PDB file of C-alpha atoms and ligand atoms in Angstrom:
ATOM      1  CA  MET R1153      97.816  90.853 104.398  1.00 56.00           C
ATOM      2  CA  SER R1154      97.898  87.227 105.919  1.00 50.00           C
ATOM      3  CA  GLN R1155      95.191  87.811 108.642  1.00 55.00           C
ATOM      4  CA  PRO R1156      92.231  86.399 107.392  1.00 58.00           C
ATOM      5  CA  THR R1157      89.036  88.924 108.057  1.00 54.00           C
ATOM      6  CA  SER R1158      86.255  87.616 110.128  1.00 67.00           C
ATOM      7  CA  PRO R1159      83.352  86.401 107.681  1.00 65.00           C
ATOM      8  CA  GLN R1160      81.089  88.985 108.542  1.00 81.00           C
ATOM      9  CA  HIS R1161      83.613  91.878 107.800  1.00 93.00           C
ATOM     10  CA  LYS R1162      84.267  93.185 104.477  1.00 98.00           C
ATOM     11  CA  LEU R1163      87.504  94.259 103.627  1.00 98.00           C
ATOM     12  CA  ARG R1164      87.562  98.144 102.985  1.00 98.00           C
ATOM     13  CA  LEU R1165      89.021  99.293  99.538  1.00 98.00           C
ATOM     14  CA  GLY R1166      89.816 102.653  98.208  1.00 98.00           C
ATOM     15  CA  VAL R1167      90.111 102.856  94.938  1.00 98.00           C
ATOM     16  CA  LEU R1168      92.325 105.550  92.963  1.00 98.00           C
ATOM     17  CA  GLY R1169      91.799 105.786  88.900  1.00 98.00           C
ATOM     18  CA  SER R1170      92.162 108.523  86.328  1.00 98.00           C
ATOM     19  CA  GLY R1171      90.369 107.905  83.596  1.00 97.00           C
ATOM     20  CA  SER R1172      87.155 105.564  82.696  1.00 98.00           C
ATOM     21  CA  GLY R1173      87.031 103.340  85.475  1.00 98.00           C
ATOM     22  CA  THR R1174      85.974 100.086  83.777  1.00 98.00           C
ATOM     23  CA  ASN R1175      88.364  98.142  86.135  1.00 98.00           C
ATOM     24  CA  CYS R1176      86.758 100.061  88.985  1.00 98.00           C
ATOM     25  CA  GLN R1177      83.618  99.159  87.585  1.00 98.00           C
ATOM     26  CA  ALA R1178      84.089  95.334  88.018  1.00 98.00           C
ATOM     27  CA  LEU R1179      85.463  95.993  91.765  1.00 98.00           C
ATOM     28  CA  LEU R1180      82.055  97.536  92.459  1.00 98.00           C
ATOM     29  CA  ASP R1181      80.031  94.787  90.393  1.00 98.00           C
ATOM     30  CA  ALA R1182      81.958  92.552  92.675  1.00 98.00           C
ATOM     31  CA  CYS R1183      81.427  93.720  95.645  1.00 98.00           C
ATOM     32  CA  ALA R1184      77.734  94.460  95.077  1.00 98.00           C
ATOM     33  CA  LYS R1185      77.689  90.512  95.208  1.00 97.00           C
ATOM     34  CA  PRO R1186      76.449  89.645  98.959  1.00 97.00           C
ATOM     35  CA  ASP R1187      79.077  86.662  99.274  1.00 97.00           C
ATOM     36  CA  PHE R1188      81.954  88.972  98.286  1.00 98.00           C
ATOM     37  CA  PRO R1189      84.372  89.854 101.068  1.00 98.00           C
ATOM     38  CA  ALA R1190      85.314  93.524 100.332  1.00 98.00           C
ATOM     39  CA  GLU R1191      83.665  96.582 100.030  1.00 98.00           C
ATOM     40  CA  ILE R1192      84.510 100.218  98.450  1.00 98.00           C
ATOM     41  CA  ALA R1193      84.880 102.752 100.859  1.00 98.00           C
ATOM     42  CA  VAL R1194      86.024 105.780  98.636  1.00 98.00           C
ATOM     43  CA  ILE R1195      87.044 106.098  94.932  1.00 98.00           C
ATOM     44  CA  ILE R1196      89.676 109.032  94.386  1.00 98.00           C
ATOM     45  CA  SER R1197      90.675 110.726  91.150  1.00 98.00           C
ATOM     46  CA  ASP R1198      93.345 113.273  90.043  1.00 97.00           C
ATOM     47  CA  VAL R1199      91.486 114.118  87.433  1.00 98.00           C
ATOM     48  CA  GLU R1200      88.113 115.995  87.911  1.00 97.00           C
ATOM     49  CA  ASN R1201      86.102 114.744  85.356  1.00 98.00           C
ATOM     50  CA  ALA R1202      87.083 111.458  85.228  1.00 98.00           C
ATOM     51  CA  LYS R1203      84.459 108.871  84.318  1.00 98.00           C
ATOM     52  CA  ILE R1204      85.708 106.752  87.536  1.00 98.00           C
ATOM     53  CA  LEU R1205      84.058 109.430  89.401  1.00 98.00           C
ATOM     54  CA  ASP R1206      80.500 109.196  87.880  1.00 98.00           C
ATOM     55  CA  ARG R1207      80.887 105.377  88.518  1.00 98.00           C
ATOM     56  CA  ALA R1208      81.648 106.303  92.219  1.00 98.00           C
ATOM     57  CA  ARG R1209      78.451 108.621  92.257  1.00 98.00           C
ATOM     58  CA  GLN R1210      76.272 105.952  90.020  1.00 98.00           C
ATOM     59  CA  ALA R1211      76.806 103.450  92.785  1.00 98.00           C
ATOM     60  CA  GLY R1212      76.314 105.573  95.907  1.00 98.00           C
ATOM     61  CA  ILE R1213      80.026 105.602  96.841  1.00 98.00           C
ATOM     62  CA  GLU R1214      81.942 108.770  98.220  1.00 98.00           C
ATOM     63  CA  ALA R1215      83.551 110.535  94.697  1.00 98.00           C
ATOM     64  CA  ARG R1216      86.553 112.445  95.455  1.00 98.00           C
ATOM     65  CA  TRP R1217      88.975 114.570  93.374  1.00 98.00           C
ATOM     66  CA  ILE R1218      92.134 115.530  94.809  1.00 97.00           C
ATOM     67  CA  ALA R1219      93.843 118.052  92.628  1.00 94.00           C
ATOM     68  CA  PRO R1220      97.433 116.261  91.928  1.00 94.00           C
ATOM     69  CA  GLY R1221      99.640 119.448  92.115  1.00 91.00           C
ATOM     70  CA  LYS R1222     102.229 120.705  89.765  1.00 93.00           C
ATOM     71  CA  PHE R1223     103.872 117.419  88.763  1.00 93.00           C
ATOM     72  CA  ARG R1224     102.711 115.027  85.677  1.00 91.00           C
ATOM     73  CA  THR R1225     103.612 111.824  86.540  1.00 92.00           C
ATOM     74  CA  LYS R1226     103.690 111.568  90.490  1.00 93.00           C
ATOM     75  CA  LEU R1227     101.736 113.993  93.430  1.00 93.00           C
ATOM     76  CA  GLU R1228     103.443 116.524  95.458  1.00 92.00           C
ATOM     77  CA  PRO R1229     104.142 115.191  98.760  1.00 92.00           C
ATOM     78  CA  GLU R1230     101.435 117.251 100.205  1.00 95.00           C
ATOM     79  CA  VAL R1231      99.095 116.337  97.848  1.00 96.00           C
ATOM     80  CA  GLU R1232     100.006 112.670  98.912  1.00 96.00           C
ATOM     81  CA  GLN R1233      99.413 112.971 102.090  1.00 96.00           C
ATOM     82  CA  ARG R1234      95.880 114.427 101.648  1.00 97.00           C
ATOM     83  CA  TYR R1235      95.376 111.224  99.134  1.00 98.00           C
ATOM     84  CA  VAL R1236      96.272 109.109 102.361  1.00 98.00           C
ATOM     85  CA  ALA R1237      94.289 111.287 104.687  1.00 98.00           C
ATOM     86  CA  ALA R1238      91.068 110.474 102.904  1.00 98.00           C
ATOM     87  CA  LEU R1239      91.767 107.093 102.691  1.00 98.00           C
ATOM     88  CA  ARG R1240      92.332 107.031 106.114  1.00 98.00           C
ATOM     89  CA  GLN R1241      89.239 108.919 106.792  1.00 98.00           C
ATOM     90  CA  HIS R1242      87.102 106.293 105.253  1.00 98.00           C
ATOM     91  CA  ASN R1243      89.282 103.428 107.255  1.00 98.00           C
ATOM     92  CA  VAL R1244      90.411 102.058 104.007  1.00 98.00           C
ATOM     93  CA  GLU R1245      92.527  98.804 104.481  1.00 98.00           C
ATOM     94  CA  LEU R1246      93.505  97.743 100.895  1.00 98.00           C
ATOM     95  CA  VAL R1247      94.280 100.477  98.217  1.00 98.00           C
ATOM     96  CA  CYS R1248      93.216  99.251  94.429  1.00 99.00           C
ATOM     97  CA  LEU R1249      95.168 101.060  91.784  1.00 98.00           C
ATOM     98  CA  ALA R1250      92.788 100.954  88.857  1.00 98.00           C
ATOM     99  CA  GLY R1251      93.956 103.154  85.950  1.00 98.00           C
ATOM    100  CA  PHE R1252      95.709 105.710  88.038  1.00 97.00           C
ATOM    101  CA  MET R1253      98.254 107.237  86.262  1.00 95.00           C
ATOM    102  CA  ARG R1254     100.601 108.570  88.589  1.00 96.00           C
ATOM    103  CA  VAL R1255     103.591 106.616  90.701  1.00 94.00           C
ATOM    104  CA  LEU R1256     103.070 106.602  94.346  1.00 96.00           C
ATOM    105  CA  LYS R1257     106.031 107.488  96.337  1.00 93.00           C
ATOM    106  CA  ASP R1258     107.330 105.816  99.768  1.00 92.00           C
ATOM    107  CA  ASP R1259     105.625 108.052 102.354  1.00 92.00           C
ATOM    108  CA  PHE R1260     102.166 107.041 100.685  1.00 96.00           C
ATOM    109  CA  LEU R1261     103.215 103.067 100.628  1.00 97.00           C
ATOM    110  CA  LYS R1262     104.625 103.507 103.999  1.00 97.00           C
ATOM    111  CA  ALA R1263     101.121 104.541 105.417  1.00 97.00           C
ATOM    112  CA  PHE R1264      99.679 101.131 103.513  1.00 98.00           C
ATOM    113  CA  PRO R1265     102.458  98.817 103.852  1.00 97.00           C
ATOM    114  CA  GLY R1266     101.887  95.601 101.574  1.00 96.00           C
ATOM    115  CA  ARG R1267      97.957  96.982 101.439  1.00 98.00           C
ATOM    116  CA  VAL R1268      98.557  98.827  97.701  1.00 98.00           C
ATOM    117  CA  ILE R1269      97.708  96.516  94.680  1.00 98.00           C
ATOM    118  CA  ASN R1270      97.444  97.625  90.971  1.00 98.00           C
ATOM    119  CA  ILE R1271      96.455  96.149  87.720  1.00 98.00           C
ATOM    120  CA  HIS R1272      98.724  96.652  84.812  1.00 98.00           C
ATOM    121  CA  PRO R1273      97.935  95.111  81.121  1.00 98.00           C
ATOM    122  CA  ALA R1274     100.609  93.215  80.365  1.00 98.00           C
ATOM    123  CA  LEU R1275     102.388  89.780  81.796  1.00 98.00           C
ATOM    124  CA  LEU R1276     105.073  91.623  84.024  1.00 98.00           C
ATOM    125  CA  PRO R1277     108.109  92.153  84.398  1.00 98.00           C
ATOM    126  CA  ALA R1278     107.484  92.324  80.356  1.00 98.00           C
ATOM    127  CA  PHE R1279     106.358  95.798  79.407  1.00 98.00           C
ATOM    128  CA  PRO R1280     106.065  97.837  82.616  1.00 98.00           C
ATOM    129  CA  GLY R1281     105.288 101.489  82.034  1.00 96.00           C
ATOM    130  CA  LEU R1282     102.982 103.212  79.881  1.00 96.00           C
ATOM    131  CA  GLU R1283     100.256 101.712  77.112  1.00 97.00           C
ATOM    132  CA  SER R1284     101.654  97.938  77.831  1.00 98.00           C
ATOM    133  CA  TRP R1285      99.670  96.476  75.254  1.00 98.00           C
ATOM    134  CA  LYS R1286     101.067  98.720  72.296  1.00 98.00           C
ATOM    135  CA  GLN R1287     104.676  97.672  73.674  1.00 98.00           C
ATOM    136  CA  ALA R1288     103.646  94.238  73.755  1.00 98.00           C
ATOM    137  CA  LEU R1289     101.798  94.649  69.842  1.00 98.00           C
ATOM    138  CA  ASP R1290     104.871  96.805  68.512  1.00 98.00           C
ATOM    139  CA  HIS R1291     107.486  94.088  70.003  1.00 98.00           C
ATOM    140  CA  GLY R1292     105.826  91.258  68.562  1.00 98.00           C
ATOM    141  CA  ALA R1293     104.840  89.672  71.414  1.00 98.00           C
ATOM    142  CA  LYS R1294     102.451  86.250  70.525  1.00 98.00           C
ATOM    143  CA  VAL R1295     101.180  86.648  73.835  1.00 98.00           C
ATOM    144  CA  ALA R1296     100.191  89.614  75.968  1.00 98.00           C
ATOM    145  CA  GLY R1297      97.983  89.895  79.060  1.00 98.00           C
ATOM    146  CA  CYS R1298      97.573  91.518  82.663  1.00 98.00           C
ATOM    147  CA  THR R1299      98.826  91.403  85.981  1.00 98.00           C
ATOM    148  CA  VAL R1300      97.804  92.203  89.734  1.00 98.00           C
ATOM    149  CA  HIS R1301     100.449  93.038  91.817  1.00 98.00           C
ATOM    150  CA  PHE R1302     101.827  94.758  95.272  1.00 98.00           C
ATOM    151  CA  VAL R1303     103.169  98.210  94.567  1.00 98.00           C
ATOM    152  CA  ASP R1304     106.312  98.847  95.859  1.00 96.00           C
ATOM    153  CA  ALA R1305     108.839 101.642  94.926  1.00 92.00           C
ATOM    154  CA  GLY R1306     109.534 100.907  91.662  1.00 93.00           C
ATOM    155  CA  VAL R1307     107.455 100.967  88.775  1.00 94.00           C
ATOM    156  CA  ASP R1308     105.435  97.799  88.233  1.00 96.00           C
ATOM    157  CA  SER R1309     108.025  95.819  89.752  1.00 96.00           C
ATOM    158  CA  GLY R1310     105.981  94.201  93.186  1.00 97.00           C
ATOM    159  CA  PRO R1311     105.391  90.817  93.824  1.00 98.00           C
ATOM    160  CA  ILE R1312     102.770  89.419  91.470  1.00 98.00           C
ATOM    161  CA  LEU R1313      99.512  88.214  92.894  1.00 98.00           C
ATOM    162  CA  VAL R1314      97.516  87.012  89.898  1.00 98.00           C
ATOM    163  CA  GLN R1315      97.983  86.728  86.066  1.00 98.00           C
ATOM    164  CA  ALA R1316      96.226  86.200  82.558  1.00 98.00           C
ATOM    165  CA  ALA R1317      97.492  85.466  79.356  1.00 98.00           C
ATOM    166  CA  VAL R1318      95.858  86.893  76.335  1.00 98.00           C
ATOM    167  CA  PRO R1319      97.083  85.727  72.670  1.00 98.00           C
ATOM    168  CA  VAL R1320      98.020  88.593  70.184  1.00 98.00           C
ATOM    169  CA  LEU R1321      96.234  87.865  66.890  1.00 98.00           C
ATOM    170  CA  ASP R1322      97.791  88.725  63.720  1.00 98.00           C
ATOM    171  CA  SER R1323      94.776  90.853  63.074  1.00 98.00           C
ATOM    172  CA  ASP R1324      95.461  92.747  65.811  1.00 98.00           C
ATOM    173  CA  THR R1325      95.325  96.477  66.734  1.00 98.00           C
ATOM    174  CA  ALA R1326      96.236  98.362  69.809  1.00 98.00           C
ATOM    175  CA  GLN R1327      92.566  98.776  70.512  1.00 98.00           C
ATOM    176  CA  THR R1328      91.600  95.252  69.994  1.00 98.00           C
ATOM    177  CA  LEU R1329      94.414  93.591  71.969  1.00 98.00           C
ATOM    178  CA  HIS R1330      93.717  96.200  74.815  1.00 98.00           C
ATOM    179  CA  ALA R1331      90.151  95.653  74.877  1.00 98.00           C
ATOM    180  CA  ARG R1332      90.790  91.770  75.241  1.00 98.00           C
ATOM    181  CA  ILE R1333      93.247  92.161  77.468  1.00 98.00           C
ATOM    182  CA  GLN R1334      90.581  94.520  79.676  1.00 98.00           C
ATOM    183  CA  VAL R1335      88.167  91.439  79.836  1.00 98.00           C
ATOM    184  CA  GLU R1336      90.864  89.402  81.576  1.00 98.00           C
ATOM    185  CA  GLU R1337      91.526  92.488  84.205  1.00 98.00           C
ATOM    186  CA  HIS R1338      88.028  92.652  84.764  1.00 98.00           C
ATOM    187  CA  ARG R1339      88.103  88.789  85.938  1.00 98.00           C
ATOM    188  CA  ILE R1340      91.500  89.052  87.862  1.00 98.00           C
ATOM    189  CA  TYR R1341      91.187  91.982  89.727  1.00 98.00           C
ATOM    190  CA  PRO R1342      87.981  90.895  91.757  1.00 98.00           C
ATOM    191  CA  GLU R1343      89.701  87.860  92.218  1.00 98.00           C
ATOM    192  CA  ALA R1344      92.640  88.898  93.328  1.00 98.00           C
ATOM    193  CA  VAL R1345      90.606  91.193  96.109  1.00 98.00           C
ATOM    194  CA  ARG R1346      89.091  88.324  97.130  1.00 98.00           C
ATOM    195  CA  LEU R1347      92.059  86.127  97.656  1.00 98.00           C
ATOM    196  CA  ILE R1348      93.673  89.146 100.101  1.00 98.00           C
ATOM    197  CA  ALA R1349      90.048  89.647 101.809  1.00 98.00           C
ATOM    198  CA  GLU R1350      89.829  86.024 102.803  1.00 97.00           C
ATOM    199  CA  GLY R1351      93.538  85.874 104.062  1.00 97.00           C
ATOM    200  CA  ARG R1352      94.240  83.108 101.481  1.00 97.00           C
ATOM    201  CA  LEU R1353      97.553  84.569 100.465  1.00 96.00           C
ATOM    202  CA  ARG R1354     101.047  84.594 101.982  1.00 95.00           C
ATOM    203  CA  VAL R1355     104.381  86.450 100.633  1.00 95.00           C
ATOM    204  CA  GLU R1356     107.763  84.825 100.824  1.00 96.00           C
ATOM    205  CA  GLY R1357     110.388  87.495  99.169  1.00 94.00           C
ATOM    206  CA  ARG R1358     109.119  88.008  95.679  1.00 96.00           C
ATOM    207  CA  ARG R1359     106.479  85.229  95.396  1.00 98.00           C
ATOM    208  CA  VAL R1360     103.025  85.623  96.493  1.00 98.00           C
ATOM    209  CA  LEU R1361     101.688  82.197  97.527  1.00 98.00           C
ATOM    210  CA  ARG R1362      98.246  80.522  98.246  1.00 94.00           C
ATOM    211  CA  ARG R1363      97.844  78.916 101.944  1.00 89.00           C
ATOM    212  CA  GLU R1364      96.521  75.482 102.259  1.00 73.00           C
TER     213      GLU R1364
HETATM  214  C1  LIG Y1223      93.858  99.397  82.269  1.00 82.60           C
HETATM  215  O1  LIG Y1223      94.109  98.830  81.431  1.00 82.60           O
HETATM  216  C2  LIG Y1223      94.628  99.415  83.357  1.00 82.60           C
HETATM  217  O2  LIG Y1223      95.338  98.241  83.261  1.00 82.60           O
HETATM  218  C3  LIG Y1223      95.940 100.796  83.116  1.00 82.60           C
HETATM  219  O3  LIG Y1223      95.225 101.711  82.886  1.00 82.60           O
HETATM  220  C4  LIG Y1223      93.777 100.859  82.120  1.00 82.60           C
HETATM  221  C5  LIG Y1223      92.859 101.638  82.899  1.00 82.60           C
HETATM  222  O4  LIG Y1223      91.454 101.251  82.463  1.00 82.60           O
HETATM  223  N1  LIG Y1223      96.676 100.571  83.656  1.00 82.60           N
HETATM  224  C6  LIG Y1223      98.220 101.135  83.437  1.00 82.60           C
HETATM  225  O5  LIG Y1223      98.640 101.124  82.479  1.00 82.60           O
HETATM  226  C7  LIG Y1223      99.013 101.482  84.715  1.00 82.60           C
HETATM  227  N2  LIG Y1223     100.359 101.477  84.377  1.00 82.60           N
HETATM  228  P1  LIG Y1223      90.161 101.469  83.124  1.00 82.60           P
HETATM  229  O6  LIG Y1223      90.247 102.951  83.661  1.00 82.60           O
HETATM  230  O7  LIG Y1223      89.193 101.363  82.142  1.00 82.60           O
HETATM  231  O8  LIG Y1223      90.220 100.647  84.689  1.00 82.60           O
END
């Protein structure tokens, strides 16, 4: 994480997602810019007909569906190893979760130590888990937002890289609030990837600090 890559080297990303893939699209768009220090090597989904895979194909990036197995919220251990193998096959250096709706277990995380990040639609540590924008609205929060964080063994609990706040309006529905949060997600996810790719971060315990 702390090693800056050489100016020519582009950090190789593997993106995992289960749904529409708008965050993946933001990464694809960022990677299409010549000065962006990362490239997407492979996009993998646990959902066979997920739109994120269409986005991959449209961008000419390898799209893989790897069936998740019998569990609903995690991958079977053998399946997890299939994900690891596919990512390694593409020499992935940073795994980006983009709406991947399953928890990754220790064996996966050990395969990419400090090299798995996630985008979450809330200002963590508030509202971990599912439909966090709805949790914020139902709780009566006045400020919602999004967080890019390192993935650890907990649920949405790893060190925080970048956050953005979004005001909750009296007129908001879950849908309108999520839409405004997503605008910020699409901005901060590429920003976080750039910071990592340029070696501009160091981790001290829970704190992720910018290098001088
Ligand atoms: C995003 O809002 C992301 O933050 C959220 O799912 C959405 C996926 O949208 N992730 C989670 O809730 C993970 N706990 P996308 O497929 O359009 O990127």
